[in-house]
XYZ file of C-alpha atoms in Angstrom:
322
model
C 125.150 63.712 122.661
C 128.116 61.831 124.156
C 130.541 60.230 121.675
C 128.646 62.103 118.985
C 130.649 61.055 115.948
C 130.224 57.356 116.700
C 126.497 57.670 117.341
C 125.947 59.690 114.167
C 127.744 56.990 112.163
C 125.350 54.450 113.664
C 122.325 56.578 112.807
C 123.489 56.878 109.202
C 123.666 53.095 108.899
C 120.801 51.921 111.127
C 117.639 50.190 109.879
C 115.138 52.742 111.198
C 113.003 55.318 109.372
C 113.711 59.046 109.712
C 110.998 59.653 112.311
C 112.338 56.842 114.500
C 115.891 58.114 114.075
C 114.773 61.446 115.537
C 113.378 59.554 118.550
C 116.688 57.711 118.963
C 118.541 61.035 118.929
C 116.316 62.200 121.788
C 117.118 58.991 123.695
C 120.849 59.459 123.131
C 120.667 63.061 124.342
C 118.630 62.122 127.434
C 121.380 59.806 128.752
C 124.401 61.919 127.749
C 124.867 63.310 131.274
C 125.160 59.783 132.673
C 127.701 58.862 129.974
C 129.733 61.958 130.851
C 129.558 61.026 134.540
C 130.945 57.532 133.906
C 133.197 58.806 131.096
C 132.173 55.984 128.801
C 129.757 55.308 125.956
C 126.465 53.593 126.831
C 127.616 50.590 124.773
C 130.262 50.003 127.466
C 127.883 50.131 130.427
C 127.444 47.125 132.704
C 124.189 46.323 134.510
C 124.494 48.710 137.518
C 125.329 51.590 135.181
C 122.426 50.712 132.874
C 120.045 50.718 135.831
C 121.424 54.046 137.036
C 121.024 55.486 133.533
C 117.416 54.297 133.172
C 116.512 55.676 136.596
C 117.898 59.081 135.731
C 115.746 59.228 132.601
C 112.977 59.779 135.200
C 110.233 58.241 133.094
C 106.951 56.956 134.540
C 106.398 54.661 131.546
C 107.687 51.108 131.308
C 106.880 51.240 127.601
C 109.155 54.242 127.059
C 112.082 52.643 128.907
C 111.549 49.393 126.994
C 111.559 51.253 123.655
C 114.740 53.051 124.690
C 116.431 49.745 125.501
C 115.348 48.300 122.136
C 117.061 51.235 120.404
C 120.149 50.881 122.588
C 120.243 47.123 121.931
C 120.357 47.813 118.202
C 123.095 50.394 118.758
C 125.046 47.854 120.834
C 124.790 45.247 118.064
C 126.117 47.803 115.595
C 129.024 48.603 117.935
C 129.746 44.859 118.159
C 129.748 44.519 114.354
C 132.116 47.488 114.120
C 134.523 45.993 116.664
C 133.886 48.820 119.126
C 132.831 46.367 121.871
C 133.770 42.725 122.348
C 131.220 41.248 124.786
C 128.680 39.192 122.787
C 126.104 39.566 125.575
C 123.840 42.481 124.746
C 122.846 43.904 128.135
C 120.137 46.049 126.523
C 118.247 43.021 125.241
C 114.617 42.959 126.431
C 115.201 39.867 128.544
C 118.207 41.541 130.179
C 116.447 44.822 130.984
C 112.912 43.627 131.800
C 113.585 43.128 135.518
C 115.528 46.396 135.743
C 112.595 48.348 134.308
C 110.102 46.544 136.555
C 112.300 47.440 139.534
C 112.464 51.107 138.492
C 108.706 51.322 137.902
C 107.078 48.791 140.268
C 103.600 47.575 139.471
C 102.217 49.311 142.580
C 103.322 52.670 141.142
C 102.101 51.814 137.676
C 98.646 50.980 138.998
C 98.077 54.699 139.603
C 97.857 54.945 135.821
C 94.783 52.687 135.737
C 91.665 53.433 137.751
C 87.944 52.722 137.712
C 85.078 55.228 137.589
C 84.742 55.389 141.368
C 88.370 56.504 141.653
C 87.893 59.012 138.806
C 85.041 60.595 140.748
C 87.352 60.925 143.771
C 89.832 62.811 141.581
C 86.999 65.054 140.380
C 86.126 65.860 144.013
C 89.709 67.036 144.647
C 89.577 69.593 141.817
C 88.505 73.034 143.069
C 87.157 74.821 139.991
C 83.964 73.517 138.409
C 85.154 74.199 134.851
C 88.276 72.148 135.543
C 86.082 69.376 136.944
C 84.111 69.494 133.712
C 87.257 69.385 131.546
C 88.501 66.269 133.353
C 85.128 64.531 133.166
C 84.551 65.450 129.507
C 87.900 63.877 128.626
C 86.840 60.809 130.595
C 83.834 60.585 128.268
C 86.032 60.696 125.176
C 85.299 64.312 124.253
C 88.576 65.641 122.939
C 89.365 65.747 119.210
C 92.550 67.163 117.703
C 93.858 70.045 119.851
C 90.783 69.564 122.098
C 88.516 70.776 119.287
C 85.475 68.866 120.548
C 86.026 69.974 124.139
C 86.488 73.720 123.617
C 83.511 74.020 121.242
C 80.991 72.347 123.553
C 77.781 74.305 124.049
C 75.026 73.648 126.560
C 72.501 73.534 123.723
C 74.419 70.595 122.208
C 73.434 68.402 125.154
C 70.254 66.337 124.959
C 69.323 65.956 128.626
C 66.550 63.446 127.980
C 68.626 61.063 125.857
C 71.857 61.846 127.740
C 73.857 62.535 124.588
C 75.944 65.422 123.290
C 76.380 66.448 119.646
C 80.014 67.386 119.008
C 81.436 69.870 116.508
C 83.087 66.980 114.649
C 79.677 65.463 113.917
C 79.901 62.678 116.480
C 77.127 62.087 118.998
C 78.521 60.915 122.334
C 76.721 59.241 125.220
C 77.139 60.940 128.609
C 75.686 60.608 132.102
C 73.842 62.764 134.656
C 77.047 64.013 136.295
C 78.400 65.192 132.932
C 75.205 67.198 132.344
C 75.254 68.611 135.874
C 78.904 69.721 135.603
C 78.249 71.233 132.174
C 75.411 73.372 133.586
C 77.503 74.467 136.581
C 80.481 75.308 134.367
C 78.278 77.337 132.016
C 76.914 79.340 134.978
C 80.343 80.075 136.498
C 81.181 83.790 136.593
C 84.951 83.477 137.026
C 87.836 81.029 137.041
C 88.534 79.796 140.571
C 91.480 77.422 140.261
C 92.525 77.496 143.924
C 89.012 77.448 145.410
C 89.359 80.768 147.241
C 86.455 83.175 147.704
C 88.342 86.453 147.215
C 86.283 89.297 145.770
C 89.181 90.040 143.399
C 88.341 86.849 141.550
C 85.495 88.381 139.601
C 87.651 91.364 138.617
C 90.780 89.527 137.532
C 89.419 86.151 136.489
C 85.974 87.017 135.148
C 84.837 85.081 132.082
C 84.075 86.632 128.713
C 80.554 85.831 127.458
C 80.650 83.241 124.677
C 78.343 80.539 123.348
C 80.637 77.854 124.743
C 80.598 76.124 128.123
C 84.330 76.731 128.581
C 85.204 80.418 128.301
C 88.412 82.466 128.424
C 89.125 85.204 130.953
C 89.650 88.921 130.333
C 89.578 88.791 126.546
C 87.718 91.069 124.204
C 86.815 88.477 121.589
C 84.148 85.864 122.443
C 86.251 82.893 121.330
C 86.779 79.408 122.787
C 89.701 78.458 124.999
C 93.062 78.098 123.261
C 95.196 74.957 123.312
C 97.595 76.569 125.815
C 94.716 77.499 128.111
C 93.459 73.917 128.188
C 96.969 72.559 128.796
C 97.463 74.984 131.702
C 94.163 73.804 133.176
C 95.285 70.182 132.856
C 98.469 70.886 134.827
C 96.334 72.173 137.683
C 93.984 69.185 137.394
C 96.918 66.783 137.695
C 98.399 68.668 140.647
C 95.135 68.814 142.589
C 94.324 65.155 141.913
C 97.663 64.205 143.530
C 98.223 61.651 140.765
C 101.189 62.306 138.469
C 99.616 60.019 135.867
C 96.445 62.080 135.530
C 97.168 63.422 132.050
C 94.892 63.815 129.027
C 96.023 60.434 127.710
C 95.453 58.621 131.009
C 92.039 60.171 131.663
C 90.945 59.407 128.100
C 92.239 55.805 128.202
C 90.564 55.016 131.523
C 87.370 56.608 130.239
C 87.532 54.355 127.183
C 87.879 51.280 129.377
C 84.947 52.362 131.536
C 82.876 53.032 128.400
C 83.608 49.518 127.085
C 82.583 48.046 130.440
C 79.346 50.025 130.656
C 78.346 49.228 127.057
C 78.916 45.503 127.583
C 76.983 45.580 130.863
C 73.923 46.944 129.085
C 73.468 43.505 127.521
C 75.507 41.183 129.760
C 74.917 41.073 133.478
C 77.923 42.242 135.526
C 80.586 41.197 133.012
C 84.128 42.192 134.002
C 87.082 43.484 131.986
C 88.982 40.211 132.260
C 86.168 38.378 130.468
C 85.768 41.143 127.871
C 89.444 41.182 126.885
C 90.743 37.710 127.716
C 87.873 35.202 127.310
C 88.765 32.925 124.389
C 86.504 31.013 122.021
C 89.333 28.798 120.841
C 92.931 29.327 119.855
C 93.592 33.026 119.271
C 89.949 34.037 118.861
C 88.448 36.122 121.662
C 84.755 36.058 122.546
C 83.916 39.761 122.734
C 86.376 41.386 120.320
C 83.796 42.288 117.669
C 81.514 44.133 120.090
C 84.472 45.759 121.842
C 85.760 47.115 118.544
C 82.353 48.761 117.950
C 82.427 50.403 121.391
C 86.005 51.635 120.877
C 84.921 53.222 117.594
C 81.902 54.831 119.302
C 84.247 56.375 121.850
C 86.354 57.850 119.055
C 89.554 55.939 119.794
C 91.800 54.388 117.145
C 93.327 51.748 119.426
C 92.880 48.107 118.417
C 91.456 45.530 120.819
C 94.651 43.505 120.545
C 96.783 46.464 121.661
C 94.400 47.291 124.512
C 94.511 43.660 125.643
C 98.314 43.641 125.703
C 98.428 46.898 127.629
C 95.894 45.871 130.275
C 96.583 42.171 130.699
C 98.304 42.744 134.065
C 95.914 45.475 135.204
C 92.374 44.214 134.569
C 91.721 43.949 138.308
C 92.123 47.753 138.592
C 88.688 48.158 137.022
C 86.684 45.934 139.352
């Protein structure tokens, strides 16, 4: 942390809770190299230096950079009150940094974070191993739980092929589709893990699955237990790499799956309704036409996000789901 004593004095006096203070410490540490390079505290940076600093954070999230600037704006105001800076213009203010952040993460790049079901299926096609395909598609259908509990405990017998539903270990019953069922059967029949798609005979020897009751099984272990958290996370790194989309993380797959689920549930009763109508159509004033139904579908999916928050997040990206 550059200029550590000064920043610690700020943290002792700032308005934030302890958990937020820890996040601010991380932000301070992440820009320390840039402060050392310019040999000045971030409170003394001018616009080109602020842009350089935000670029070197190397974040793909506008929200993260915006939150960082909000913290730094508060720090700047404290420095001003302490007489450590004299310029009354706070260059970390949201209005000052909005264009910088948009320039660093252009909307064309950000659109890779939002994709419709057709694009998700293209990502699935790029993944070599069938169990990894199933992991990605199960997440798309909202099957996750804390530490992937729902995902790693899935059994073929939990799937009702006729009704196209799956009973999860958490007690939830989730709707699925034909492709989900097909991938589940293929994953359950797989003899070994084939991450790179090769056909080497050594695969069965070195990557053979242990027999368990679960669809997703570990390799070369004596105990018939489900995959561990680390195993799933390693699989997800490969899924992201093979999809050629840096945004294809658990969170992104799950969020896009939620949006698709909302669309499909609405379209069961309303002919060809689009996401713009679902989220932005107003009755009058601040009341939105489909919020009540959308909240039900979000709850069915297992998400805790509020319609209002989803609307704010997707307002500029609704056309990605057409």
